[in-house]
Amino acid sequence: MTHILVTNDDGVSAPGLLALAFEMQKVGEVTVLAPDRNWSASGHVKTMHRPLRVKEVQLVDGLSAYASDGAPSDCVALALLGLTGEKFDLVVSGINPNANIGHDVTYSGTVTAAMEAVIGGVPGVAVSLDAPENHLGVLDYGAAARFARKIVETLLSQGFPEKTIININVPYLPEGEIKGVQITRQGLRLYRDRLDRREDPRGRPYYWIGGDAPTGVQEDGTDFGAIKAGYVSVTPLRLDLTAYQVLESLDLWEW
Ligand code: MN
């Protein structure tokens, strides 16, 4: 039986994790090990200068889970290194409430958890929902969870590509309005960050990196293009960041 580690970067009590674990239980045996707090946009972390603690917790539907005070990638490392004594065939991370497209993948705890899986020799899948940044109230993760399950089932039956992270982004639409799945490349995010300088009560400055929610370049064949056109985006990512197009020309220079 396929043994699946489910984790996330929003914390063990996040509703997206529960929706994902629920669907993954239809695919195989599920173990949940996730951070005990929100690590969104924490990047790829390896905690080396303090000990890590793990405790058992109960999720709202009665599912038992492990919560760690480490980062998402720490949770994956702990599990793959044998914390629970189990072997894992697959790591699935999410469901993040906001999309992880383009350069987001370098910030994303959701995606870097899947990266850690691939480093550990296990296929890694990241799942994110493109919910509006200003969304109020409860998000519906149902459609995203079901698409994630179908995509994972296809990958398991076809065989996961080696050393590849599968980055899934789902548009925030009613399930019937989602047009299908598109295989995509990374697109381009447009960040609209702005430095906010404020003063504390003692007159000393402090800073927020604020600004408006990012947008992106809506181009066909990209992750951002797909979700904006109403498709679920599936992007194969690799950890090799070498700029192959530049390699040969740089090698011709006199060093
Ligand atoms: Mn998050």
PDB file of C-alpha atoms and ligand atoms in Angstrom:
ATOM      1  CA  MET A   1       0.000   0.000   0.000  1.00  0.00           C
ATOM      2  CA  THR A   2       1.215   3.489  -0.858  1.00  0.00           C
ATOM      3  CA  HIS A   3       2.299   5.342   2.260  1.00  0.00           C
ATOM      4  CA  ILE A   4       1.821   9.092   1.969  1.00  0.00           C
ATOM      5  CA  LEU A   5       3.235  11.809   4.209  1.00  0.00           C
ATOM      6  CA  VAL A   6       0.953  14.845   4.247  1.00  0.00           C
ATOM      7  CA  THR A   7       2.391  18.157   5.421  1.00  0.00           C
ATOM      8  CA  ASN A   8       1.913  21.878   4.805  1.00  0.00           C
ATOM      9  CA  ASP A   9       3.318  25.309   5.661  1.00  0.00           C
ATOM     10  CA  ASP A  10       0.192  26.845   7.218  1.00  0.00           C
ATOM     11  CA  GLY A  11       0.333  24.738  10.359  1.00  0.00           C
ATOM     12  CA  VAL A  12      -1.189  21.461  11.472  1.00  0.00           C
ATOM     13  CA  SER A  13      -4.577  23.014  12.261  1.00  0.00           C
ATOM     14  CA  ALA A  14      -5.061  24.587   8.806  1.00  0.00           C
ATOM     15  CA  PRO A  15      -8.230  23.470   6.975  1.00  0.00           C
ATOM     16  CA  GLY A  16      -6.330  22.920   3.702  1.00  0.00           C
ATOM     17  CA  LEU A  17      -4.220  20.200   5.355  1.00  0.00           C
ATOM     18  CA  LEU A  18      -7.319  18.407   6.581  1.00  0.00           C
ATOM     19  CA  ALA A  19      -8.962  18.483   3.129  1.00  0.00           C
ATOM     20  CA  LEU A  20      -5.788  17.106   1.542  1.00  0.00           C
ATOM     21  CA  ALA A  21      -5.281  14.355   4.162  1.00  0.00           C
ATOM     22  CA  PHE A  22      -8.929  13.315   3.751  1.00  0.00           C
ATOM     23  CA  GLU A  23      -8.563  12.836  -0.030  1.00  0.00           C
ATOM     24  CA  MET A  24      -5.130  11.201   0.218  1.00  0.00           C
ATOM     25  CA  GLN A  25      -6.620   8.556   2.541  1.00  0.00           C
ATOM     26  CA  LYS A  26      -8.478   7.324  -0.559  1.00  0.00           C
ATOM     27  CA  VAL A  27      -5.113   6.766  -2.286  1.00  0.00           C
ATOM     28  CA  GLY A  28      -3.084   5.151   0.478  1.00  0.00           C
ATOM     29  CA  GLU A  29      -2.103   5.121   4.111  1.00  0.00           C
ATOM     30  CA  VAL A  30      -1.632   8.685   5.383  1.00  0.00           C
ATOM     31  CA  THR A  31       0.653  10.032   8.094  1.00  0.00           C
ATOM     32  CA  VAL A  32       0.334  13.747   8.898  1.00  0.00           C
ATOM     33  CA  LEU A  33       3.407  15.577  10.198  1.00  0.00           C
ATOM     34  CA  ALA A  34       3.186  19.339   9.896  1.00  0.00           C
ATOM     35  CA  PRO A  35       4.488  22.484  11.598  1.00  0.00           C
ATOM     36  CA  ASP A  36       2.763  23.612  14.806  1.00  0.00           C
ATOM     37  CA  ARG A  37       2.451  27.164  13.424  1.00  0.00           C
ATOM     38  CA  ASN A  38       2.319  29.108  10.173  1.00  0.00           C
ATOM     39  CA  TRP A  39       5.564  28.993   8.151  1.00  0.00           C
ATOM     40  CA  SER A  40       4.222  30.556   4.954  1.00  0.00           C
ATOM     41  CA  ALA A  41       6.910  32.203   2.801  1.00  0.00           C
ATOM     42  CA  SER A  42       9.672  30.766   4.997  1.00  0.00           C
ATOM     43  CA  GLY A  43      11.595  29.248   2.075  1.00  0.00           C
ATOM     44  CA  HIS A  44      13.680  26.104   2.262  1.00  0.00           C
ATOM     45  CA  VAL A  45      14.772  25.623   5.865  1.00  0.00           C
ATOM     46  CA  LYS A  46      16.991  23.167   7.677  1.00  0.00           C
ATOM     47  CA  THR A  47      16.954  23.754  11.443  1.00  0.00           C
ATOM     48  CA  MET A  48      20.451  23.028  12.743  1.00  0.00           C
ATOM     49  CA  HIS A  49      21.021  25.276  15.731  1.00  0.00           C
ATOM     50  CA  ARG A  50      18.238  24.213  18.056  1.00  0.00           C
ATOM     51  CA  PRO A  51      16.521  20.913  18.849  1.00  0.00           C
ATOM     52  CA  LEU A  52      13.252  19.949  17.198  1.00  0.00           C
ATOM     53  CA  ARG A  53      10.229  18.886  19.229  1.00  0.00           C
ATOM     54  CA  VAL A  54       7.388  16.695  17.972  1.00  0.00           C
ATOM     55  CA  LYS A  55       4.062  16.031  19.663  1.00  0.00           C
ATOM     56  CA  GLU A  56       1.009  13.991  18.753  1.00  0.00           C
ATOM     57  CA  VAL A  57      -2.186  15.949  18.169  1.00  0.00           C
ATOM     58  CA  GLN A  58      -5.769  15.222  17.116  1.00  0.00           C
ATOM     59  CA  LEU A  59      -7.175  17.040  14.106  1.00  0.00           C
ATOM     60  CA  VAL A  60     -10.804  18.165  14.126  1.00  0.00           C
ATOM     61  CA  ASP A  61     -12.114  15.095  12.281  1.00  0.00           C
ATOM     62  CA  GLY A  62     -10.379  12.750  14.745  1.00  0.00           C
ATOM     63  CA  LEU A  63      -7.380  12.054  12.506  1.00  0.00           C
ATOM     64  CA  SER A  64      -4.219  11.831  14.573  1.00  0.00           C
ATOM     65  CA  ALA A  65      -1.222  13.825  13.443  1.00  0.00           C
ATOM     66  CA  TYR A  66       2.253  14.897  14.491  1.00  0.00           C
ATOM     67  CA  ALA A  67       3.089  18.550  15.008  1.00  0.00           C
ATOM     68  CA  SER A  68       6.667  19.793  15.015  1.00  0.00           C
ATOM     69  CA  ASP A  69       8.164  23.163  15.943  1.00  0.00           C
ATOM     70  CA  GLY A  70      10.308  22.905  12.817  1.00  0.00           C
ATOM     71  CA  ALA A  71       9.741  24.254   9.317  1.00  0.00           C
ATOM     72  CA  PRO A  72       7.803  22.329   6.639  1.00  0.00           C
ATOM     73  CA  SER A  73      11.064  20.999   5.168  1.00  0.00           C
ATOM     74  CA  ASP A  74      12.151  19.944   8.690  1.00  0.00           C
ATOM     75  CA  CYS A  75       8.904  17.977   9.018  1.00  0.00           C
ATOM     76  CA  VAL A  76       9.652  16.132   5.779  1.00  0.00           C
ATOM     77  CA  ALA A  77      13.250  15.448   6.833  1.00  0.00           C
ATOM     78  CA  LEU A  78      12.116  14.159  10.247  1.00  0.00           C
ATOM     79  CA  ALA A  79       9.654  11.749   8.633  1.00  0.00           C
ATOM     80  CA  LEU A  80      11.988  10.519   5.893  1.00  0.00           C
ATOM     81  CA  LEU A  81      14.806  10.039   8.412  1.00  0.00           C
ATOM     82  CA  GLY A  82      12.650   7.645  10.388  1.00  0.00           C
ATOM     83  CA  LEU A  83      10.860   9.605  13.128  1.00  0.00           C
ATOM     84  CA  THR A  84       7.804   7.335  13.044  1.00  0.00           C
ATOM     85  CA  GLY A  85       9.667   4.210  11.957  1.00  0.00           C
ATOM     86  CA  GLU A  86       7.661   4.157   8.724  1.00  0.00           C
ATOM     87  CA  LYS A  87       8.810   4.279   5.117  1.00  0.00           C
ATOM     88  CA  PHE A  88       7.154   6.770   2.784  1.00  0.00           C
ATOM     89  CA  ASP A  89       6.454   6.435  -0.940  1.00  0.00           C
ATOM     90  CA  LEU A  90       5.259   9.974  -1.469  1.00  0.00           C
ATOM     91  CA  VAL A  91       5.077  13.403   0.187  1.00  0.00           C
ATOM     92  CA  VAL A  92       2.123  15.704  -0.549  1.00  0.00           C
ATOM     93  CA  SER A  93       2.171  19.261   0.799  1.00  0.00           C
ATOM     94  CA  GLY A  94      -0.754  21.679   1.097  1.00  0.00           C
ATOM     95  CA  ILE A  95      -3.309  22.747   0.415  1.00  0.00           C
ATOM     96  CA  ASN A  96      -1.952  26.272   0.542  1.00  0.00           C
ATOM     97  CA  PRO A  97      -4.686  28.924   0.387  1.00  0.00           C
ATOM     98  CA  ASN A  98      -2.786  30.999  -2.174  1.00  0.00           C
ATOM     99  CA  ALA A  99      -1.160  30.098  -5.472  1.00  0.00           C
ATOM    100  CA  ASN A 100       2.543  29.267  -5.704  1.00  0.00           C
ATOM    101  CA  ILE A 101       3.552  30.186  -9.221  1.00  0.00           C
ATOM    102  CA  GLY A 102       6.693  31.564 -10.883  1.00  0.00           C
ATOM    103  CA  HIS A 103       9.271  32.817  -8.389  1.00  0.00           C
ATOM    104  CA  ASP A 104       6.888  32.053  -5.497  1.00  0.00           C
ATOM    105  CA  VAL A 105       8.309  28.537  -5.413  1.00  0.00           C
ATOM    106  CA  THR A 106      11.539  29.832  -3.859  1.00  0.00           C
ATOM    107  CA  TYR A 107       9.641  31.504  -0.990  1.00  0.00           C
ATOM    108  CA  SER A 108       6.982  28.870  -0.522  1.00  0.00           C
ATOM    109  CA  GLY A 109       7.072  26.528   2.459  1.00  0.00           C
ATOM    110  CA  THR A 110       4.485  24.399   0.644  1.00  0.00           C
ATOM    111  CA  VAL A 111       6.764  23.872  -2.358  1.00  0.00           C
ATOM    112  CA  THR A 112      10.019  23.605  -0.395  1.00  0.00           C
ATOM    113  CA  ALA A 113       8.473  20.745   1.636  1.00  0.00           C
ATOM    114  CA  ALA A 114       8.038  18.917  -1.690  1.00  0.00           C
ATOM    115  CA  MET A 115      11.627  19.869  -2.604  1.00  0.00           C
ATOM    116  CA  GLU A 116      12.855  18.296   0.633  1.00  0.00           C
ATOM    117  CA  ALA A 117      11.022  15.096  -0.307  1.00  0.00           C
ATOM    118  CA  VAL A 118      12.844  14.938  -3.638  1.00  0.00           C
ATOM    119  CA  ILE A 119      16.179  15.572  -1.876  1.00  0.00           C
ATOM    120  CA  GLY A 120      15.282  12.644   0.387  1.00  0.00           C
ATOM    121  CA  GLY A 121      14.639  10.422  -2.632  1.00  0.00           C
ATOM    122  CA  VAL A 122      10.832  10.426  -2.457  1.00  0.00           C
ATOM    123  CA  PRO A 123       8.442  12.075  -4.965  1.00  0.00           C
ATOM    124  CA  GLY A 124       7.125  15.424  -3.726  1.00  0.00           C
ATOM    125  CA  VAL A 125       3.866  17.113  -4.683  1.00  0.00           C
ATOM    126  CA  ALA A 126       2.819  20.655  -3.690  1.00  0.00           C
ATOM    127  CA  VAL A 127      -0.832  21.717  -3.871  1.00  0.00           C
ATOM    128  CA  SER A 128      -2.000  25.349  -3.768  1.00  0.00           C
ATOM    129  CA  LEU A 129      -5.333  27.063  -4.298  1.00  0.00           C
ATOM    130  CA  ASP A 130      -5.540  30.442  -6.022  1.00  0.00           C
ATOM    131  CA  ALA A 131      -7.950  31.969  -3.505  1.00  0.00           C
ATOM    132  CA  PRO A 132      -8.325  35.757  -3.643  1.00  0.00           C
ATOM    133  CA  GLU A 133      -5.959  37.521  -1.207  1.00  0.00           C
ATOM    134  CA  ASN A 134      -8.863  39.472   0.311  1.00  0.00           C
ATOM    135  CA  HIS A 135     -11.138  36.422   0.684  1.00  0.00           C
ATOM    136  CA  LEU A 136     -13.253  36.553   3.843  1.00  0.00           C
ATOM    137  CA  GLY A 137     -14.670  33.512   5.602  1.00  0.00           C
ATOM    138  CA  VAL A 138     -14.184  29.803   5.020  1.00  0.00           C
ATOM    139  CA  LEU A 139     -12.364  28.655   1.880  1.00  0.00           C
ATOM    140  CA  ASP A 140     -13.655  25.619   0.001  1.00  0.00           C
ATOM    141  CA  TYR A 141     -10.706  23.262  -0.512  1.00  0.00           C
ATOM    142  CA  GLY A 142     -12.915  20.430  -1.844  1.00  0.00           C
ATOM    143  CA  ALA A 143     -12.288  20.843  -5.571  1.00  0.00           C
ATOM    144  CA  ALA A 144      -8.545  21.377  -5.080  1.00  0.00           C
ATOM    145  CA  ALA A 145      -8.295  18.275  -2.874  1.00  0.00           C
ATOM    146  CA  ARG A 146     -10.166  16.120  -5.391  1.00  0.00           C
ATOM    147  CA  PHE A 147      -8.041  17.363  -8.309  1.00  0.00           C
ATOM    148  CA  ALA A 148      -4.912  16.704  -6.225  1.00  0.00           C
ATOM    149  CA  ARG A 149      -6.074  13.135  -5.615  1.00  0.00           C
ATOM    150  CA  LYS A 150      -6.786  12.510  -9.318  1.00  0.00           C
ATOM    151  CA  ILE A 151      -3.390  13.934 -10.319  1.00  0.00           C
ATOM    152  CA  VAL A 152      -1.563  11.866  -7.662  1.00  0.00           C
ATOM    153  CA  GLU A 153      -3.414   8.730  -8.819  1.00  0.00           C
ATOM    154  CA  THR A 154      -2.326   9.373 -12.413  1.00  0.00           C
ATOM    155  CA  LEU A 155       1.276   9.966 -11.317  1.00  0.00           C
ATOM    156  CA  LEU A 156       1.269   6.757  -9.253  1.00  0.00           C
ATOM    157  CA  SER A 157      -0.118   4.678 -12.113  1.00  0.00           C
ATOM    158  CA  GLN A 158       2.200   6.205 -14.761  1.00  0.00           C
ATOM    159  CA  GLY A 159       5.217   6.387 -12.449  1.00  0.00           C
ATOM    160  CA  PHE A 160       6.533   9.612 -10.939  1.00  0.00           C
ATOM    161  CA  PRO A 161       9.245  11.288 -13.024  1.00  0.00           C
ATOM    162  CA  GLU A 162      12.574  11.059 -11.184  1.00  0.00           C
ATOM    163  CA  LYS A 163      14.001  13.968  -9.161  1.00  0.00           C
ATOM    164  CA  THR A 164      10.972  16.083 -10.056  1.00  0.00           C
ATOM    165  CA  ILE A 165       8.717  18.185  -7.861  1.00  0.00           C
ATOM    166  CA  ILE A 166       5.119  18.316  -9.030  1.00  0.00           C
ATOM    167  CA  ASN A 167       3.691  21.776  -8.367  1.00  0.00           C
ATOM    168  CA  ILE A 168      -0.109  21.894  -8.577  1.00  0.00           C
ATOM    169  CA  ASN A 169      -2.110  25.145  -8.582  1.00  0.00           C
ATOM    170  CA  VAL A 170      -5.893  25.124  -8.643  1.00  0.00           C
ATOM    171  CA  PRO A 171      -8.074  28.098  -9.656  1.00  0.00           C
ATOM    172  CA  TYR A 172     -10.618  29.179  -7.032  1.00  0.00           C
ATOM    173  CA  LEU A 173     -13.707  28.202  -9.047  1.00  0.00           C
ATOM    174  CA  PRO A 174     -16.676  25.897  -8.473  1.00  0.00           C
ATOM    175  CA  GLU A 175     -15.546  22.377  -9.433  1.00  0.00           C
ATOM    176  CA  GLY A 176     -17.834  22.269 -12.498  1.00  0.00           C
ATOM    177  CA  GLU A 177     -16.280  25.450 -13.908  1.00  0.00           C
ATOM    178  CA  ILE A 178     -12.715  24.124 -13.826  1.00  0.00           C
ATOM    179  CA  LYS A 179     -11.890  23.290 -17.446  1.00  0.00           C
ATOM    180  CA  GLY A 180      -9.363  20.518 -16.797  1.00  0.00           C
ATOM    181  CA  VAL A 181      -5.642  20.048 -16.215  1.00  0.00           C
ATOM    182  CA  GLN A 182      -2.820  21.770 -18.115  1.00  0.00           C
ATOM    183  CA  ILE A 183       0.844  20.778 -17.914  1.00  0.00           C
ATOM    184  CA  THR A 184       2.727  24.051 -17.635  1.00  0.00           C
ATOM    185  CA  ARG A 185       6.098  25.751 -17.193  1.00  0.00           C
ATOM    186  CA  GLN A 186       6.891  28.317 -14.511  1.00  0.00           C
ATOM    187  CA  GLY A 187       5.499  31.710 -15.392  1.00  0.00           C
ATOM    188  CA  LEU A 188       6.481  35.149 -14.222  1.00  0.00           C
ATOM    189  CA  ARG A 189       5.144  36.660 -11.021  1.00  0.00           C
ATOM    190  CA  LEU A 190       4.899  40.427 -10.793  1.00  0.00           C
ATOM    191  CA  TYR A 191       5.547  41.492  -7.220  1.00  0.00           C
ATOM    192  CA  ARG A 192       4.276  44.856  -6.059  1.00  0.00           C
ATOM    193  CA  ASP A 193       6.227  45.043  -2.813  1.00  0.00           C
ATOM    194  CA  ARG A 194       6.630  48.372  -1.109  1.00  0.00           C
ATOM    195  CA  LEU A 195       8.671  49.321   1.927  1.00  0.00           C
ATOM    196  CA  ASP A 196       6.529  50.704   4.725  1.00  0.00           C
ATOM    197  CA  ARG A 197       8.538  52.636   7.310  1.00  0.00           C
ATOM    198  CA  ARG A 198       6.791  53.280  10.609  1.00  0.00           C
ATOM    199  CA  GLU A 199       7.759  54.405  14.058  1.00  0.00           C
ATOM    200  CA  ASP A 200       7.421  52.545  17.340  1.00  0.00           C
ATOM    201  CA  PRO A 201       6.162  54.351  20.499  1.00  0.00           C
ATOM    202  CA  ARG A 202       9.777  55.268  21.362  1.00  0.00           C
ATOM    203  CA  GLY A 203      10.320  56.945  18.008  1.00  0.00           C
ATOM    204  CA  ARG A 204      12.523  54.236  16.556  1.00  0.00           C
ATOM    205  CA  PRO A 205      11.818  53.151  12.964  1.00  0.00           C
ATOM    206  CA  TYR A 206      10.630  49.694  12.002  1.00  0.00           C
ATOM    207  CA  TYR A 207       9.791  48.288   8.606  1.00  0.00           C
ATOM    208  CA  TRP A 208       7.215  46.150   6.862  1.00  0.00           C
ATOM    209  CA  ILE A 209       7.674  44.748   3.384  1.00  0.00           C
ATOM    210  CA  GLY A 210       4.119  45.540   2.324  1.00  0.00           C
ATOM    211  CA  GLY A 211       2.383  46.569  -0.875  1.00  0.00           C
ATOM    212  CA  ASP A 212      -0.322  44.997  -2.999  1.00  0.00           C
ATOM    213  CA  ALA A 213      -0.913  41.308  -3.723  1.00  0.00           C
ATOM    214  CA  PRO A 214       1.295  40.054  -6.560  1.00  0.00           C
ATOM    215  CA  THR A 215      -0.070  39.559 -10.058  1.00  0.00           C
ATOM    216  CA  GLY A 216       1.620  37.737 -12.935  1.00  0.00           C
ATOM    217  CA  VAL A 217       2.212  37.650 -16.680  1.00  0.00           C
ATOM    218  CA  GLN A 218      -0.758  35.820 -18.201  1.00  0.00           C
ATOM    219  CA  GLU A 219       1.002  33.757 -20.856  1.00  0.00           C
ATOM    220  CA  ASP A 220      -0.203  30.500 -22.444  1.00  0.00           C
ATOM    221  CA  GLY A 221       1.674  27.429 -21.320  1.00  0.00           C
ATOM    222  CA  THR A 222       2.576  28.880 -17.920  1.00  0.00           C
ATOM    223  CA  ASP A 223       1.277  28.159 -14.418  1.00  0.00           C
ATOM    224  CA  PHE A 224      -0.213  31.651 -14.089  1.00  0.00           C
ATOM    225  CA  GLY A 225      -1.719  31.516 -17.607  1.00  0.00           C
ATOM    226  CA  ALA A 226      -3.395  28.174 -16.852  1.00  0.00           C
ATOM    227  CA  ILE A 227      -5.064  29.133 -13.564  1.00  0.00           C
ATOM    228  CA  LYS A 228      -6.246  32.464 -14.971  1.00  0.00           C
ATOM    229  CA  ALA A 229      -7.796  30.556 -17.919  1.00  0.00           C
ATOM    230  CA  GLY A 230      -9.633  28.242 -15.483  1.00  0.00           C
ATOM    231  CA  TYR A 231      -7.358  25.192 -15.629  1.00  0.00           C
ATOM    232  CA  VAL A 232      -5.558  23.289 -12.910  1.00  0.00           C
ATOM    233  CA  SER A 233      -1.843  23.886 -13.494  1.00  0.00           C
ATOM    234  CA  VAL A 234       0.647  21.022 -13.081  1.00  0.00           C
ATOM    235  CA  THR A 235       4.274  22.186 -13.315  1.00  0.00           C
ATOM    236  CA  PRO A 236       7.184  19.746 -13.114  1.00  0.00           C
ATOM    237  CA  LEU A 237      10.043  21.469 -11.245  1.00  0.00           C
ATOM    238  CA  ARG A 238      13.619  20.413 -10.667  1.00  0.00           C
ATOM    239  CA  LEU A 239      16.155  21.421  -8.054  1.00  0.00           C
ATOM    240  CA  ASP A 240      18.930  21.887 -10.619  1.00  0.00           C
ATOM    241  CA  LEU A 241      18.891  25.684 -11.027  1.00  0.00           C
ATOM    242  CA  THR A 242      21.840  25.734 -13.454  1.00  0.00           C
ATOM    243  CA  ALA A 243      21.365  28.297 -16.243  1.00  0.00           C
ATOM    244  CA  TYR A 244      22.178  25.871 -19.060  1.00  0.00           C
ATOM    245  CA  GLN A 245      21.658  28.551 -21.740  1.00  0.00           C
ATOM    246  CA  VAL A 246      24.514  30.566 -20.200  1.00  0.00           C
ATOM    247  CA  LEU A 247      26.867  27.727 -19.358  1.00  0.00           C
ATOM    248  CA  GLU A 248      28.603  27.442 -22.733  1.00  0.00           C
ATOM    249  CA  SER A 249      29.038  31.160 -23.382  1.00  0.00           C
ATOM    250  CA  LEU A 250      30.496  31.764 -19.922  1.00  0.00           C
ATOM    251  CA  ASP A 251      32.865  28.892 -20.483  1.00  0.00           C
ATOM    252  CA  LEU A 252      34.268  30.703 -23.563  1.00  0.00           C
ATOM    253  CA  TRP A 253      35.318  33.765 -21.531  1.00  0.00           C
ATOM    254  CA  GLU A 254      38.875  34.231 -20.354  1.00  0.00           C
ATOM    255  CA  TRP A 255      38.833  33.543 -16.635  1.00  0.00           C
TER     256      TRP A 255
HETATM  257 MN    MN B   1       1.064  28.927   3.365  1.00  0.00          MN
END
